[in-house]
PDB file of C-alpha atoms in Angstrom:
ATOM      1  CA  MET A   1       9.991   7.898  18.234  1.00 79.00           C
ATOM      2  CA  ARG A   2      11.795   4.817  19.492  1.00 88.00           C
ATOM      3  CA  PHE A   3      13.573   4.914  22.844  1.00 93.00           C
ATOM      4  CA  GLU A   4      16.296   2.609  24.117  1.00 95.00           C
ATOM      5  CA  ALA A   5      16.688   1.747  27.785  1.00 96.00           C
ATOM      6  CA  ILE A   6      20.054   2.793  29.192  1.00 97.00           C
ATOM      7  CA  THR A   7      21.854   3.504  32.460  1.00 97.00           C
ATOM      8  CA  TRP A   8      22.912   7.028  33.401  1.00 97.00           C
ATOM      9  CA  ASP A   9      26.589   6.056  33.407  1.00 96.00           C
ATOM     10  CA  ARG A  10      26.344   4.493  29.955  1.00 97.00           C
ATOM     11  CA  LEU A  11      24.500   7.554  28.692  1.00 98.00           C
ATOM     12  CA  GLY A  12      27.271   9.793  30.007  1.00 97.00           C
ATOM     13  CA  ASP A  13      29.827   7.639  28.174  1.00 97.00           C
ATOM     14  CA  LEU A  14      27.906   7.689  24.886  1.00 97.00           C
ATOM     15  CA  LEU A  15      27.428  11.440  25.011  1.00 98.00           C
ATOM     16  CA  ALA A  16      31.121  11.921  25.765  1.00 97.00           C
ATOM     17  CA  GLU A  17      31.995   9.760  22.764  1.00 96.00           C
ATOM     18  CA  ARG A  18      29.703  11.849  20.597  1.00 96.00           C
ATOM     19  CA  VAL A  19      31.191  15.082  21.877  1.00 95.00           C
ATOM     20  CA  ALA A  20      34.701  13.766  21.204  1.00 90.00           C
ATOM     21  CA  THR A  21      34.004  13.782  17.457  1.00 91.00           C
ATOM     22  CA  LEU A  22      31.729  16.823  17.418  1.00 93.00           C
ATOM     23  CA  LYS A  23      32.456  19.562  14.883  1.00 92.00           C
ATOM     24  CA  THR A  24      31.480  23.029  15.988  1.00 96.00           C
ATOM     25  CA  SER A  25      28.975  24.881  13.834  1.00 94.00           C
ATOM     26  CA  ASP A  26      31.144  28.012  13.671  1.00 94.00           C
ATOM     27  CA  GLY A  27      34.489  26.275  13.173  1.00 95.00           C
ATOM     28  CA  GLY A  28      35.728  27.317  16.601  1.00 96.00           C
ATOM     29  CA  PRO A  29      37.735  25.074  18.927  1.00 97.00           C
ATOM     30  CA  TRP A  30      35.187  24.881  21.781  1.00 98.00           C
ATOM     31  CA  PRO A  31      32.142  22.586  21.458  1.00 98.00           C
ATOM     32  CA  ARG A  32      29.109  23.880  23.356  1.00 98.00           C
ATOM     33  CA  VAL A  33      26.629  21.378  24.763  1.00 98.00           C
ATOM     34  CA  ALA A  34      23.216  22.020  26.321  1.00 98.00           C
ATOM     35  CA  LEU A  35      21.838  19.790  29.067  1.00 98.00           C
ATOM     36  CA  ASP A  36      18.285  21.122  29.147  1.00 98.00           C
ATOM     37  CA  GLY A  37      15.594  20.140  31.617  1.00 98.00           C
ATOM     38  CA  ALA A  38      13.315  21.278  34.395  1.00 98.00           C
ATOM     39  CA  PRO A  39      14.919  21.310  37.859  1.00 98.00           C
ATOM     40  CA  ALA A  40      12.999  18.133  38.726  1.00 98.00           C
ATOM     41  CA  ALA A  41      14.726  16.344  35.814  1.00 98.00           C
ATOM     42  CA  ARG A  42      18.148  17.138  37.314  1.00 97.00           C
ATOM     43  CA  PRO A  43      20.047  17.881  34.089  1.00 98.00           C
ATOM     44  CA  GLU A  44      23.018  18.857  36.256  1.00 98.00           C
ATOM     45  CA  ASP A  45      23.564  15.209  37.171  1.00 98.00           C
ATOM     46  CA  LEU A  46      23.892  14.247  33.517  1.00 98.00           C
ATOM     47  CA  ALA A  47      26.221  17.197  32.895  1.00 98.00           C
ATOM     48  CA  GLU A  48      28.528  15.967  35.653  1.00 98.00           C
ATOM     49  CA  ARG A  49      28.472  12.437  34.255  1.00 98.00           C
ATOM     50  CA  VAL A  50      29.440  13.682  30.807  1.00 98.00           C
ATOM     51  CA  ALA A  51      32.194  15.824  32.317  1.00 98.00           C
ATOM     52  CA  GLU A  52      33.606  12.824  34.170  1.00 98.00           C
ATOM     53  CA  ALA A  53      33.455  10.655  31.044  1.00 98.00           C
ATOM     54  CA  LEU A  54      35.302  13.373  29.120  1.00 97.00           C
ATOM     55  CA  ARG A  55      37.907  13.651  31.880  1.00 97.00           C
ATOM     56  CA  VAL A  56      38.623   9.931  31.659  1.00 96.00           C
ATOM     57  CA  ARG A  57      39.171  10.425  27.920  1.00 95.00           C
ATOM     58  CA  GLY A  58      41.612  13.245  28.538  1.00 96.00           C
ATOM     59  CA  ARG A  59      39.212  15.926  27.283  1.00 96.00           C
ATOM     60  CA  PRO A  60      38.807  19.067  29.396  1.00 97.00           C
ATOM     61  CA  SER A  61      35.341  20.462  30.027  1.00 98.00           C
ATOM     62  CA  LEU A  62      33.599  23.108  32.081  1.00 98.00           C
ATOM     63  CA  VAL A  63      30.186  22.581  33.676  1.00 98.00           C
ATOM     64  CA  VAL A  64      28.193  25.808  33.989  1.00 98.00           C
ATOM     65  CA  SER A  65      24.744  26.166  35.574  1.00 98.00           C
ATOM     66  CA  THR A  66      22.249  28.821  34.559  1.00 98.00           C
ATOM     67  CA  GLU A  67      21.465  29.106  38.290  1.00 97.00           C
ATOM     68  CA  GLY A  68      24.686  31.098  38.518  1.00 97.00           C
ATOM     69  CA  PHE A  69      23.231  33.612  36.075  1.00 98.00           C
ATOM     70  CA  LEU A  70      19.967  34.430  37.782  1.00 97.00           C
ATOM     71  CA  ARG A  71      19.094  38.105  37.817  1.00 96.00           C
ATOM     72  CA  PRO A  72      19.096  39.949  41.171  1.00 96.00           C
ATOM     73  CA  ALA A  73      16.006  39.360  43.285  1.00 95.00           C
ATOM     74  CA  SER A  74      14.926  42.972  42.837  1.00 95.00           C
ATOM     75  CA  VAL A  75      14.619  42.305  39.092  1.00 94.00           C
ATOM     76  CA  ARG A  76      13.382  38.739  38.859  1.00 94.00           C
ATOM     77  CA  LEU A  77      10.862  39.131  41.702  1.00 94.00           C
ATOM     78  CA  GLU A  78       9.596  42.559  40.656  1.00 92.00           C
ATOM     79  CA  TYR A  79       6.113  41.152  39.979  1.00 93.00           C
ATOM     80  CA  GLY A  80       6.091  38.743  42.908  1.00 94.00           C
ATOM     81  CA  ARG A  81       7.788  35.532  43.940  1.00 93.00           C
ATOM     82  CA  GLN A  82       5.506  33.309  41.877  1.00 96.00           C
ATOM     83  CA  ASP A  83       4.974  35.245  38.663  1.00 97.00           C
ATOM     84  CA  VAL A  84       5.077  32.674  35.854  1.00 97.00           C
ATOM     85  CA  GLU A  85       5.711  35.208  33.072  1.00 96.00           C
ATOM     86  CA  SER A  86       8.725  36.610  34.914  1.00 96.00           C
ATOM     87  CA  TYR A  87      10.090  33.110  35.480  1.00 97.00           C
ATOM     88  CA  TYR A  88       9.711  32.268  31.813  1.00 97.00           C
ATOM     89  CA  ASP A  89      11.084  35.496  30.362  1.00 94.00           C
ATOM     90  CA  GLY A  90      13.104  37.309  32.971  1.00 93.00           C
ATOM     91  CA  TRP A  91      14.678  35.209  35.706  1.00 97.00           C
ATOM     92  CA  TYR A  92      17.860  34.291  33.827  1.00 97.00           C
ATOM     93  CA  ASP A  93      20.373  36.860  32.630  1.00 97.00           C
ATOM     94  CA  THR A  94      20.703  35.671  29.050  1.00 97.00           C
ATOM     95  CA  GLY A  95      22.711  38.776  28.141  1.00 97.00           C
ATOM     96  CA  ALA A  96      25.354  37.835  30.701  1.00 97.00           C
ATOM     97  CA  LEU A  97      25.404  34.248  29.409  1.00 98.00           C
ATOM     98  CA  TRP A  98      26.028  35.517  25.883  1.00 98.00           C
ATOM     99  CA  ARG A  99      28.731  37.915  27.098  1.00 98.00           C
ATOM    100  CA  GLU A 100      30.522  35.851  29.738  1.00 98.00           C
ATOM    101  CA  VAL A 101      30.030  32.263  28.572  1.00 98.00           C
ATOM    102  CA  PHE A 102      29.390  32.117  24.837  1.00 98.00           C
ATOM    103  CA  GLY A 103      31.331  35.195  23.740  1.00 98.00           C
ATOM    104  CA  PRO A 104      34.701  33.905  24.977  1.00 98.00           C
ATOM    105  CA  LEU A 105      34.074  30.669  23.065  1.00 98.00           C
ATOM    106  CA  ASP A 106      33.571  32.370  19.701  1.00 97.00           C
ATOM    107  CA  PRO A 107      36.163  31.330  17.096  1.00 96.00           C
ATOM    108  CA  ASP A 108      38.194  34.446  17.906  1.00 95.00           C
ATOM    109  CA  GLY A 109      37.501  34.298  21.657  1.00 97.00           C
ATOM    110  CA  ASN A 110      40.046  33.870  24.424  1.00 97.00           C
ATOM    111  CA  GLY A 111      38.395  30.848  26.087  1.00 97.00           C
ATOM    112  CA  ARG A 112      38.126  32.581  29.488  1.00 98.00           C
ATOM    113  CA  VAL A 113      34.639  31.750  30.784  1.00 98.00           C
ATOM    114  CA  LEU A 114      32.951  33.196  33.847  1.00 98.00           C
ATOM    115  CA  PRO A 115      31.440  30.136  35.593  1.00 98.00           C
ATOM    116  CA  ASP A 116      28.857  32.135  37.546  1.00 98.00           C
ATOM    117  CA  LEU A 117      27.848  35.732  38.133  1.00 97.00           C
ATOM    118  CA  TRP A 118      25.197  35.886  40.842  1.00 95.00           C
ATOM    119  CA  ASP A 119      24.557  33.896  44.020  1.00 94.00           C
ATOM    120  CA  PRO A 120      20.774  33.563  44.511  1.00 91.00           C
ATOM    121  CA  ALA A 121      21.216  32.575  48.177  1.00 92.00           C
ATOM    122  CA  THR A 122      23.040  35.762  49.164  1.00 95.00           C
ATOM    123  CA  ASP A 123      21.648  37.866  46.278  1.00 94.00           C
ATOM    124  CA  ARG A 124      25.130  39.196  45.615  1.00 96.00           C
ATOM    125  CA  ALA A 125      27.732  38.931  42.885  1.00 95.00           C
ATOM    126  CA  THR A 126      29.831  35.798  43.254  1.00 96.00           C
ATOM    127  CA  ARG A 127      33.075  37.478  42.136  1.00 94.00           C
ATOM    128  CA  SER A 128      34.261  34.121  40.803  1.00 96.00           C
ATOM    129  CA  PRO A 129      37.451  34.194  38.735  1.00 97.00           C
ATOM    130  CA  TYR A 130      37.377  33.462  35.027  1.00 98.00           C
ATOM    131  CA  VAL A 131      38.169  29.868  34.089  1.00 98.00           C
ATOM    132  CA  PRO A 132      40.400  29.291  31.045  1.00 98.00           C
ATOM    133  CA  LEU A 133      39.009  26.559  28.811  1.00 98.00           C
ATOM    134  CA  PRO A 134      41.774  25.313  26.504  1.00 97.00           C
ATOM    135  CA  PRO A 135      41.098  24.769  22.783  1.00 96.00           C
ATOM    136  CA  GLY A 136      39.174  21.523  22.428  1.00 96.00           C
ATOM    137  CA  GLY A 137      37.607  21.995  25.855  1.00 97.00           C
ATOM    138  CA  VAL A 138      33.864  21.449  26.061  1.00 98.00           C
ATOM    139  CA  LEU A 139      31.246  23.743  27.582  1.00 98.00           C
ATOM    140  CA  LEU A 140      28.474  21.799  29.360  1.00 98.00           C
ATOM    141  CA  LEU A 141      25.695  24.275  30.173  1.00 98.00           C
ATOM    142  CA  HIS A 142      22.743  22.935  32.162  1.00 98.00           C
ATOM    143  CA  GLY A 143      19.477  24.466  33.229  1.00 98.00           C
ATOM    144  CA  PRO A 144      15.794  24.891  32.353  1.00 98.00           C
ATOM    145  CA  LEU A 145      14.260  26.467  29.250  1.00 98.00           C
ATOM    146  CA  LEU A 146      17.626  26.542  27.474  1.00 98.00           C
ATOM    147  CA  LEU A 147      16.499  25.798  23.941  1.00 97.00           C
ATOM    148  CA  ARG A 148      14.335  28.887  23.507  1.00 95.00           C
ATOM    149  CA  HIS A 149      17.173  31.433  23.535  1.00 93.00           C
ATOM    150  CA  TRP A 150      19.003  30.646  20.280  1.00 93.00           C
ATOM    151  CA  PHE A 151      22.220  29.950  22.127  1.00 97.00           C
ATOM    152  CA  PRO A 152      24.861  28.541  19.724  1.00 97.00           C
ATOM    153  CA  PHE A 153      24.873  24.951  20.940  1.00 98.00           C
ATOM    154  CA  ASP A 154      26.656  22.324  18.876  1.00 98.00           C
ATOM    155  CA  LEU A 155      24.796  19.525  20.650  1.00 98.00           C
ATOM    156  CA  SER A 156      21.594  19.772  22.662  1.00 98.00           C
ATOM    157  CA  VAL A 157      20.272  17.195  25.114  1.00 98.00           C
ATOM    158  CA  HIS A 158      16.800  17.495  26.616  1.00 98.00           C
ATOM    159  CA  VAL A 159      16.020  15.535  29.786  1.00 98.00           C
ATOM    160  CA  SER A 160      12.278  15.038  29.517  1.00 97.00           C
ATOM    161  CA  LEU A 161       9.604  14.386  32.114  1.00 97.00           C
ATOM    162  CA  SER A 162       5.967  13.652  31.317  1.00 97.00           C
ATOM    163  CA  PRO A 163       3.516  16.195  32.787  1.00 97.00           C
ATOM    164  CA  GLY A 164       2.578  13.728  35.508  1.00 97.00           C
ATOM    165  CA  ALA A 165       6.176  12.968  36.435  1.00 98.00           C
ATOM    166  CA  LEU A 166       7.027  16.663  36.403  1.00 98.00           C
ATOM    167  CA  ARG A 167       4.209  17.369  38.856  1.00 97.00           C
ATOM    168  CA  ARG A 168       5.182  14.481  41.136  1.00 97.00           C
ATOM    169  CA  ARG A 169       8.866  15.297  41.233  1.00 97.00           C
ATOM    170  CA  THR A 170       8.579  19.060  41.562  1.00 98.00           C
ATOM    171  CA  PRO A 171       8.491  20.077  45.241  1.00 97.00           C
ATOM    172  CA  GLU A 172       5.526  22.027  46.535  1.00 97.00           C
ATOM    173  CA  SER A 173       7.584  25.206  46.575  1.00 96.00           C
ATOM    174  CA  GLY A 174       8.116  24.920  42.808  1.00 97.00           C
ATOM    175  CA  GLN A 175       4.658  23.826  41.668  1.00 98.00           C
ATOM    176  CA  TRP A 176       3.857  27.375  40.569  1.00 98.00           C
ATOM    177  CA  THR A 177       6.503  27.091  37.782  1.00 98.00           C
ATOM    178  CA  LEU A 178       4.719  24.214  36.019  1.00 98.00           C
ATOM    179  CA  PRO A 179       2.742  26.475  33.626  1.00 98.00           C
ATOM    180  CA  ALA A 180       6.076  27.847  32.372  1.00 98.00           C
ATOM    181  CA  PHE A 181       7.167  24.353  31.341  1.00 98.00           C
ATOM    182  CA  GLU A 182       3.812  23.726  29.679  1.00 98.00           C
ATOM    183  CA  ARG A 183       4.375  26.889  27.667  1.00 98.00           C
ATOM    184  CA  TYR A 184       7.925  25.783  26.852  1.00 98.00           C
ATOM    185  CA  GLU A 185       6.568  22.518  25.466  1.00 97.00           C
ATOM    186  CA  ARG A 186       4.015  24.374  23.316  1.00 97.00           C
ATOM    187  CA  GLU A 187       6.258  27.123  22.002  1.00 96.00           C
ATOM    188  CA  THR A 188       9.680  25.481  21.759  1.00 97.00           C
ATOM    189  CA  GLY A 189       8.928  21.761  21.602  1.00 96.00           C
ATOM    190  CA  PRO A 190      12.242  20.705  23.171  1.00 97.00           C
ATOM    191  CA  ALA A 191      11.569  17.021  22.522  1.00 94.00           C
ATOM    192  CA  GLY A 192      11.586  17.729  18.799  1.00 94.00           C
ATOM    193  CA  THR A 193      14.240  20.444  18.895  1.00 95.00           C
ATOM    194  CA  ALA A 194      16.981  18.672  20.856  1.00 97.00           C
ATOM    195  CA  ASP A 195      19.559  16.459  19.160  1.00 97.00           C
ATOM    196  CA  VAL A 196      19.287  13.903  21.974  1.00 98.00           C
ATOM    197  CA  LEU A 197      16.168  13.183  23.997  1.00 98.00           C
ATOM    198  CA  VAL A 198      16.316  11.466  27.377  1.00 98.00           C
ATOM    199  CA  ARG A 199      13.196  10.186  29.121  1.00 97.00           C
ATOM    200  CA  ALA A 200      13.588  10.276  32.883  1.00 97.00           C
ATOM    201  CA  ASP A 201      10.089   9.641  34.263  1.00 96.00           C
ATOM    202  CA  ASP A 202      11.594   6.828  36.317  1.00 94.00           C
ATOM    203  CA  PRO A 203      14.950   8.236  37.461  1.00 93.00           C
ATOM    204  CA  ARG A 204      16.255   4.700  38.039  1.00 94.00           C
ATOM    205  CA  HIS A 205      15.526   3.572  34.477  1.00 95.00           C
ATOM    206  CA  PRO A 206      16.127   6.290  31.855  1.00 97.00           C
ATOM    207  CA  ALA A 207      15.687   5.788  28.132  1.00 97.00           C
ATOM    208  CA  TRP A 208      17.093   7.785  25.256  1.00 97.00           C
ATOM    209  CA  HIS A 209      16.810   8.591  21.579  1.00 95.00           C
ATOM    210  CA  GLY A 210      19.573  10.304  19.703  1.00 86.00           C
TER     211      GLY A 210
END
C-alpha cells in the first residue's frame, strides 16, 4: 500500500471534498462518516478539521464522539476498571448510538440527533438537547473500535498507529487497553476495512492512502 505525505489541514480539505460528492448507501440525505482510531491517535482532531472544511464550503455537519455514549460506570466497570474484555465489548452503548444517532439519519428519519447521552466525568445523563441536522448535513462520528459494529457509514477513515507508536503515545493510565486494540487489528483489520487510511505515527507528519 502506497502512502502520500500530507498535512492535517490538507487532509481535512480533501476529505471534505470527498464528502461533498458522497452518495449515501441507503439513498438518504445524510452522509455518515467514521473517524476511527485509538484515543492516542486523536481522531477527534481530524473530525474537527473536516467539520471546519465543510463549514467553509457551506455544508453543515455534526461532530459526535462515542465518549458521549459510554455506559454508566456501574455497567462498564462491573468486572473492574481495567478489564480488557469489557472495554472491547461493553464500554460503549452501541444500542443508544443506533437509536439516537443513526436512526434519525435513516432515509425516513427526522434528522434530530442526540449529540451525547452520558457524561463519564459525573457518571450522569447529560440531558443534552437534540440537534437538528438539515438534509445534506454530514455526521462525523469519532472514537475507537468503530468499524467492528456494522454501523452504516458511507465513508470510513481509520487513523492508524503502529504498535510501537500506540504504546508510546498512550498514557500510563491507558496502557491496559492496548490488548483490545491488538484484538481489533486481528479481528476487524481496520487498515484494510476503512475507505481511507491515515498513518499518524509522527503526529507532525501524517501520510494517507485513500
